[in-house]
PDB file of C-alpha atoms in Angstrom:
ATOM      1  CA  MET A  23       0.000   0.000   0.000  1.00  0.00           C
ATOM      2  CA  GLY A  24       2.917   2.347   0.730  1.00  0.00           C
ATOM      3  CA  ALA A  25       4.049   2.342  -2.890  1.00  0.00           C
ATOM      4  CA  ASN A  26       0.517   3.265  -3.986  1.00  0.00           C
ATOM      5  CA  ILE A  27       0.389   6.203  -1.563  1.00  0.00           C
ATOM      6  CA  SER A  28       3.820   7.357  -2.689  1.00  0.00           C
ATOM      7  CA  ALA A  29       2.809   7.138  -6.356  1.00  0.00           C
ATOM      8  CA  LEU A  30      -0.437   9.007  -5.689  1.00  0.00           C
ATOM      9  CA  ILE A  31       1.329  11.803  -3.848  1.00  0.00           C
ATOM     10  CA  THR A  32       4.034  12.007  -6.511  1.00  0.00           C
ATOM     11  CA  GLU A  33       1.435  12.168  -9.276  1.00  0.00           C
ATOM     12  CA  SER A  34      -0.574  14.804  -7.422  1.00  0.00           C
ATOM     13  CA  VAL A  35       2.443  17.031  -6.906  1.00  0.00           C
ATOM     14  CA  ASP A  36       4.491  16.421 -10.044  1.00  0.00           C
ATOM     15  CA  LYS A  37       1.680  16.433 -12.571  1.00  0.00           C
ATOM     16  CA  GLY A  38      -0.563  19.103 -11.125  1.00  0.00           C
ATOM     17  CA  GLY A  39      -3.160  16.549 -10.045  1.00  0.00           C
ATOM     18  CA  VAL A  40      -5.992  17.198  -7.642  1.00  0.00           C
ATOM     19  CA  VAL A  41      -5.189  18.051  -4.051  1.00  0.00           C
ATOM     20  CA  LEU A  42      -5.758  14.960  -1.951  1.00  0.00           C
ATOM     21  CA  SER A  43      -8.156  15.076   0.975  1.00  0.00           C
ATOM     22  CA  VAL A  44      -6.226  12.793   3.314  1.00  0.00           C
ATOM     23  CA  HIS A  45      -6.363  13.487   7.042  1.00  0.00           C
ATOM     24  CA  LYS A  46      -4.166  10.718   8.464  1.00  0.00           C
ATOM     25  CA  ILE A  47      -1.039   9.019   7.134  1.00  0.00           C
ATOM     26  CA  LYS A  48       1.333   6.434   8.574  1.00  0.00           C
ATOM     27  CA  VAL A  49       4.791   6.146   7.105  1.00  0.00           C
ATOM     28  CA  LYS A  50       7.190   3.318   7.933  1.00  0.00           C
ATOM     29  CA  GLU A  51      10.801   2.672   7.083  1.00  0.00           C
ATOM     30  CA  LYS A  52      11.740   3.220   3.413  1.00  0.00           C
ATOM     31  CA  GLU A  53       8.521   5.090   2.523  1.00  0.00           C
ATOM     32  CA  ALA A  54       9.631   8.130   4.511  1.00  0.00           C
ATOM     33  CA  LYS A  55      12.253   9.313   2.038  1.00  0.00           C
ATOM     34  CA  LEU A  56       9.715   9.170  -0.790  1.00  0.00           C
ATOM     35  CA  ILE A  57       6.682  10.636   0.943  1.00  0.00           C
ATOM     36  CA  ILE A  58       7.796  13.104   3.622  1.00  0.00           C
ATOM     37  CA  PRO A  59       9.242  15.765   1.262  1.00  0.00           C
ATOM     38  CA  LYS A  60       5.991  15.898  -0.733  1.00  0.00           C
ATOM     39  CA  ILE A  61       3.435  15.865   2.074  1.00  0.00           C
ATOM     40  CA  GLU A  62       3.200  19.628   2.616  1.00  0.00           C
ATOM     41  CA  SER A  63       1.989  20.483  -0.870  1.00  0.00           C
ATOM     42  CA  ALA A  64      -0.019  17.333  -1.639  1.00  0.00           C
ATOM     43  CA  LEU A  65      -1.812  16.907   1.677  1.00  0.00           C
ATOM     44  CA  PRO A  66      -2.573  20.354   3.079  1.00  0.00           C
ATOM     45  CA  LYS A  67      -5.444  19.135   5.303  1.00  0.00           C
ATOM     46  CA  LEU A  68      -3.400  16.406   6.975  1.00  0.00           C
ATOM     47  CA  SER A  69      -4.171  16.252  10.707  1.00  0.00           C
ATOM     48  CA  HIS A  70      -2.263  13.104  11.772  1.00  0.00           C
ATOM     49  CA  ILE A  71       1.245  11.983  10.813  1.00  0.00           C
ATOM     50  CA  GLU A  72       2.918   8.861  12.135  1.00  0.00           C
ATOM     51  CA  VAL A  73       6.508   8.366  11.025  1.00  0.00           C
ATOM     52  CA  LYS A  74       7.680   5.157  12.687  1.00  0.00           C
ATOM     53  CA  SER A  75      10.981   3.273  12.380  1.00  0.00           C
ATOM     54  CA  CYS A  76      12.217   5.389   9.477  1.00  0.00           C
ATOM     55  CA  ARG A  77      15.712   6.126  10.783  1.00  0.00           C
ATOM     56  CA  MET A  78      14.755   9.800  10.501  1.00  0.00           C
ATOM     57  CA  ALA A  79      17.452  12.037  12.035  1.00  0.00           C
ATOM     58  CA  LYS A  80      15.674  15.371  11.643  1.00  0.00           C
ATOM     59  CA  ILE A  81      12.211  16.802  11.131  1.00  0.00           C
ATOM     60  CA  THR A  82      11.805  19.094   8.174  1.00  0.00           C
ATOM     61  CA  PRO A  83      10.974  22.656   9.253  1.00  0.00           C
ATOM     62  CA  LYS A  84       8.274  22.611   6.554  1.00  0.00           C
ATOM     63  CA  VAL A  85       6.096  20.477   8.821  1.00  0.00           C
ATOM     64  CA  VAL A  86       4.857  23.771  10.313  1.00  0.00           C
ATOM     65  CA  ASP A  87       3.176  24.452   6.969  1.00  0.00           C
ATOM     66  CA  LEU A  88       0.680  21.680   7.772  1.00  0.00           C
ATOM     67  CA  THR A  89      -1.712  24.023   9.540  1.00  0.00           C
ATOM     68  CA  HIS A  90      -4.298  21.300  10.293  1.00  0.00           C
ATOM     69  CA  LEU A  91      -1.782  18.984  11.964  1.00  0.00           C
ATOM     70  CA  THR A  92      -2.887  18.024  15.494  1.00  0.00           C
ATOM     71  CA  VAL A  93      -1.135  14.660  16.007  1.00  0.00           C
ATOM     72  CA  PHE A  94       2.540  14.068  15.235  1.00  0.00           C
ATOM     73  CA  LYS A  95       4.103  10.711  16.076  1.00  0.00           C
ATOM     74  CA  ALA A  96       7.749  10.082  15.265  1.00  0.00           C
ATOM     75  CA  GLN A  97       8.565   6.960  17.271  1.00  0.00           C
ATOM     76  CA  ASP A  98      11.638   4.770  16.851  1.00  0.00           C
ATOM     77  CA  ASN A  99      13.770   7.120  14.798  1.00  0.00           C
ATOM     78  CA  LYS A 100      17.114   8.862  15.321  1.00  0.00           C
ATOM     79  CA  LEU A 101      15.872  12.292  16.357  1.00  0.00           C
ATOM     80  CA  SER A 102      18.015  14.259  18.811  1.00  0.00           C
ATOM     81  CA  VAL A 103      16.794  17.798  18.057  1.00  0.00           C
ATOM     82  CA  LEU A 104      13.247  19.101  17.710  1.00  0.00           C
ATOM     83  CA  PRO A 105      12.753  22.217  15.591  1.00  0.00           C
ATOM     84  CA  SER A 106      10.194  24.783  16.646  1.00  0.00           C
ATOM     85  CA  LEU A 107       6.685  23.584  15.834  1.00  0.00           C
ATOM     86  CA  LYS A 108       5.172  26.735  17.327  1.00  0.00           C
ATOM     87  CA  PRO A 109       2.577  27.655  14.701  1.00  0.00           C
ATOM     88  CA  LEU A 110       1.066  24.158  14.951  1.00  0.00           C
ATOM     89  CA  GLN A 111      -1.849  23.443  17.255  1.00  0.00           C
ATOM     90  CA  LEU A 112      -0.642  19.971  18.222  1.00  0.00           C
ATOM     91  CA  VAL A 113      -2.721  18.024  20.720  1.00  0.00           C
ATOM     92  CA  GLU A 114      -0.524  14.902  20.719  1.00  0.00           C
ATOM     93  CA  LEU A 115       3.234  14.524  20.252  1.00  0.00           C
ATOM     94  CA  ASP A 116       5.058  11.190  20.466  1.00  0.00           C
ATOM     95  CA  LEU A 117       8.858  11.238  20.287  1.00  0.00           C
ATOM     96  CA  SER A 118       9.425   7.884  21.986  1.00  0.00           C
ATOM     97  CA  THR A 119      12.449   5.730  21.209  1.00  0.00           C
ATOM     98  CA  ASN A 120      14.699   8.350  19.677  1.00  0.00           C
ATOM     99  CA  LYS A 121      18.118   9.816  20.563  1.00  0.00           C
ATOM    100  CA  PHE A 122      17.164  12.798  22.748  1.00  0.00           C
ATOM    101  CA  ASP A 123      19.618  13.331  25.612  1.00  0.00           C
ATOM    102  CA  THR A 124      18.104  16.665  26.635  1.00  0.00           C
ATOM    103  CA  PHE A 125      14.453  17.595  26.889  1.00  0.00           C
ATOM    104  CA  PRO A 126      13.543  19.619  23.765  1.00  0.00           C
ATOM    105  CA  GLN A 127      12.547  23.058  25.075  1.00  0.00           C
ATOM    106  CA  THR A 128      10.631  23.671  21.832  1.00  0.00           C
ATOM    107  CA  ILE A 129       7.959  21.334  23.245  1.00  0.00           C
ATOM    108  CA  LEU A 130       7.097  24.056  25.756  1.00  0.00           C
ATOM    109  CA  GLU A 131       5.958  26.289  22.858  1.00  0.00           C
ATOM    110  CA  LEU A 132       3.115  23.856  22.118  1.00  0.00           C
ATOM    111  CA  THR A 133       0.438  25.420  24.304  1.00  0.00           C
ATOM    112  CA  THR A 134      -2.365  23.162  22.997  1.00  0.00           C
ATOM    113  CA  LEU A 135      -0.517  19.918  23.740  1.00  0.00           C
ATOM    114  CA  LYS A 136      -2.529  17.406  25.797  1.00  0.00           C
ATOM    115  CA  ILE A 137      -0.560  14.181  25.270  1.00  0.00           C
ATOM    116  CA  LEU A 138       3.237  13.977  25.320  1.00  0.00           C
ATOM    117  CA  ALA A 139       5.229  10.763  25.023  1.00  0.00           C
ATOM    118  CA  ILE A 140       9.005  11.050  25.108  1.00  0.00           C
ATOM    119  CA  SER A 141       9.857   7.680  26.628  1.00  0.00           C
ATOM    120  CA  GLU A 142      12.845   5.517  25.772  1.00  0.00           C
ATOM    121  CA  ASN A 143      15.345   8.296  25.170  1.00  0.00           C
ATOM    122  CA  GLN A 144      18.380   9.302  27.246  1.00  0.00           C
ATOM    123  CA  ILE A 145      16.936  12.453  28.825  1.00  0.00           C
ATOM    124  CA  LYS A 146      18.524  13.341  32.152  1.00  0.00           C
ATOM    125  CA  GLN A 147      16.511  16.413  33.152  1.00  0.00           C
ATOM    126  CA  ILE A 148      13.043  17.727  32.317  1.00  0.00           C
ATOM    127  CA  ASP A 149      12.201  21.349  33.091  1.00  0.00           C
ATOM    128  CA  GLY A 150       9.281  23.607  32.257  1.00  0.00           C
ATOM    129  CA  LEU A 151       6.409  21.103  32.151  1.00  0.00           C
ATOM    130  CA  VAL A 152       4.534  23.028  34.828  1.00  0.00           C
ATOM    131  CA  SER A 153       3.831  25.729  32.219  1.00  0.00           C
ATOM    132  CA  MET A 154       1.974  23.271  29.959  1.00  0.00           C
ATOM    133  CA  ALA A 155      -1.526  24.074  31.226  1.00  0.00           C
ATOM    134  CA  LYS A 156      -3.403  21.662  28.909  1.00  0.00           C
ATOM    135  CA  LEU A 157      -1.143  18.626  29.321  1.00  0.00           C
ATOM    136  CA  THR A 158      -3.215  15.670  30.618  1.00  0.00           C
ATOM    137  CA  SER A 159      -1.019  12.673  29.739  1.00  0.00           C
ATOM    138  CA  LEU A 160       2.771  12.369  30.035  1.00  0.00           C
ATOM    139  CA  ASN A 161       5.043   9.405  29.340  1.00  0.00           C
ATOM    140  CA  ILE A 162       8.704   9.936  30.309  1.00  0.00           C
ATOM    141  CA  ALA A 163       9.431   6.274  31.115  1.00  0.00           C
ATOM    142  CA  LYS A 164      12.767   4.643  30.329  1.00  0.00           C
ATOM    143  CA  ASN A 165      14.918   7.762  30.365  1.00  0.00           C
ATOM    144  CA  GLU A 166      17.710   8.757  32.758  1.00  0.00           C
ATOM    145  CA  VAL A 167      15.846  11.450  34.685  1.00  0.00           C
ATOM    146  CA  GLU A 168      17.257  11.924  38.205  1.00  0.00           C
ATOM    147  CA  ARG A 169      15.180  14.841  39.533  1.00  0.00           C
ATOM    148  CA  PHE A 170      11.416  14.391  39.384  1.00  0.00           C
ATOM    149  CA  PRO A 171       9.960  17.171  37.188  1.00  0.00           C
ATOM    150  CA  THR A 172       7.427  19.673  38.471  1.00  0.00           C
ATOM    151  CA  LEU A 173       4.172  18.712  36.783  1.00  0.00           C
ATOM    152  CA  PRO A 174       1.224  20.816  35.601  1.00  0.00           C
ATOM    153  CA  GLN A 175      -1.979  20.603  37.634  1.00  0.00           C
ATOM    154  CA  SER A 176      -3.876  19.503  34.523  1.00  0.00           C
ATOM    155  CA  LEU A 177      -1.979  16.173  34.379  1.00  0.00           C
ATOM    156  CA  LYS A 178      -4.200  13.094  34.836  1.00  0.00           C
ATOM    157  CA  SER A 179      -1.922  10.296  33.580  1.00  0.00           C
ATOM    158  CA  LEU A 180       1.816   9.856  34.218  1.00  0.00           C
ATOM    159  CA  GLU A 181       4.166   7.054  33.213  1.00  0.00           C
ATOM    160  CA  ALA A 182       7.633   7.649  34.659  1.00  0.00           C
ATOM    161  CA  SER A 183       8.988   4.187  35.419  1.00  0.00           C
ATOM    162  CA  PHE A 184      12.558   3.076  34.765  1.00  0.00           C
ATOM    163  CA  ASN A 185      14.274   6.403  35.417  1.00  0.00           C
ATOM    164  CA  LYS A 186      16.977   7.261  37.948  1.00  0.00           C
ATOM    165  CA  PHE A 187      14.905   9.265  40.423  1.00  0.00           C
ATOM    166  CA  THR A 188      16.587   9.941  43.750  1.00  0.00           C
ATOM    167  CA  SER A 189      13.250  10.933  45.281  1.00  0.00           C
ATOM    168  CA  VAL A 190       9.598  11.298  44.332  1.00  0.00           C
ATOM    169  CA  PRO A 191       7.362  14.109  45.652  1.00  0.00           C
ATOM    170  CA  LYS A 192       4.816  13.071  48.302  1.00  0.00           C
ATOM    171  CA  GLU A 193       1.864  14.212  46.168  1.00  0.00           C
ATOM    172  CA  ILE A 194       2.746  11.665  43.482  1.00  0.00           C
TER     173      ILE A 194
END
């Protein structure tokens, strides 16, 4: 099916075809190199992107052109830096199983974010989450966090196992 999607997107962009009305796309492994560069112009109403196991080392800054994007999942890649996604109104962001060793501060710009998963990285410290007033679900499991982060009051679900906490606040 991936080859068909890639061909359809290529035809739409390269031959002036109709603009596709696709709202959700999942890209795995080799498809990423073919599809990702063409998504912005061919799929302007895209609201969900899942880019899994693609060995992707960076996110194209053009992703901010996808003004309808609310869910961005980039699990099991090689990401270590997150560009600013500020214009986007993301509700869910999943950066699990990547190469982050520091918490991307650009996440704090995402004021509409409700679900954040950044598990299975090598993050040692997480600061600023308290400012994320709409965050309801957080997964920071399987990192190297030593100091328990201050959490927003809106948080309802927390997964923080397999870290290196020296202490956990009483209210948790």
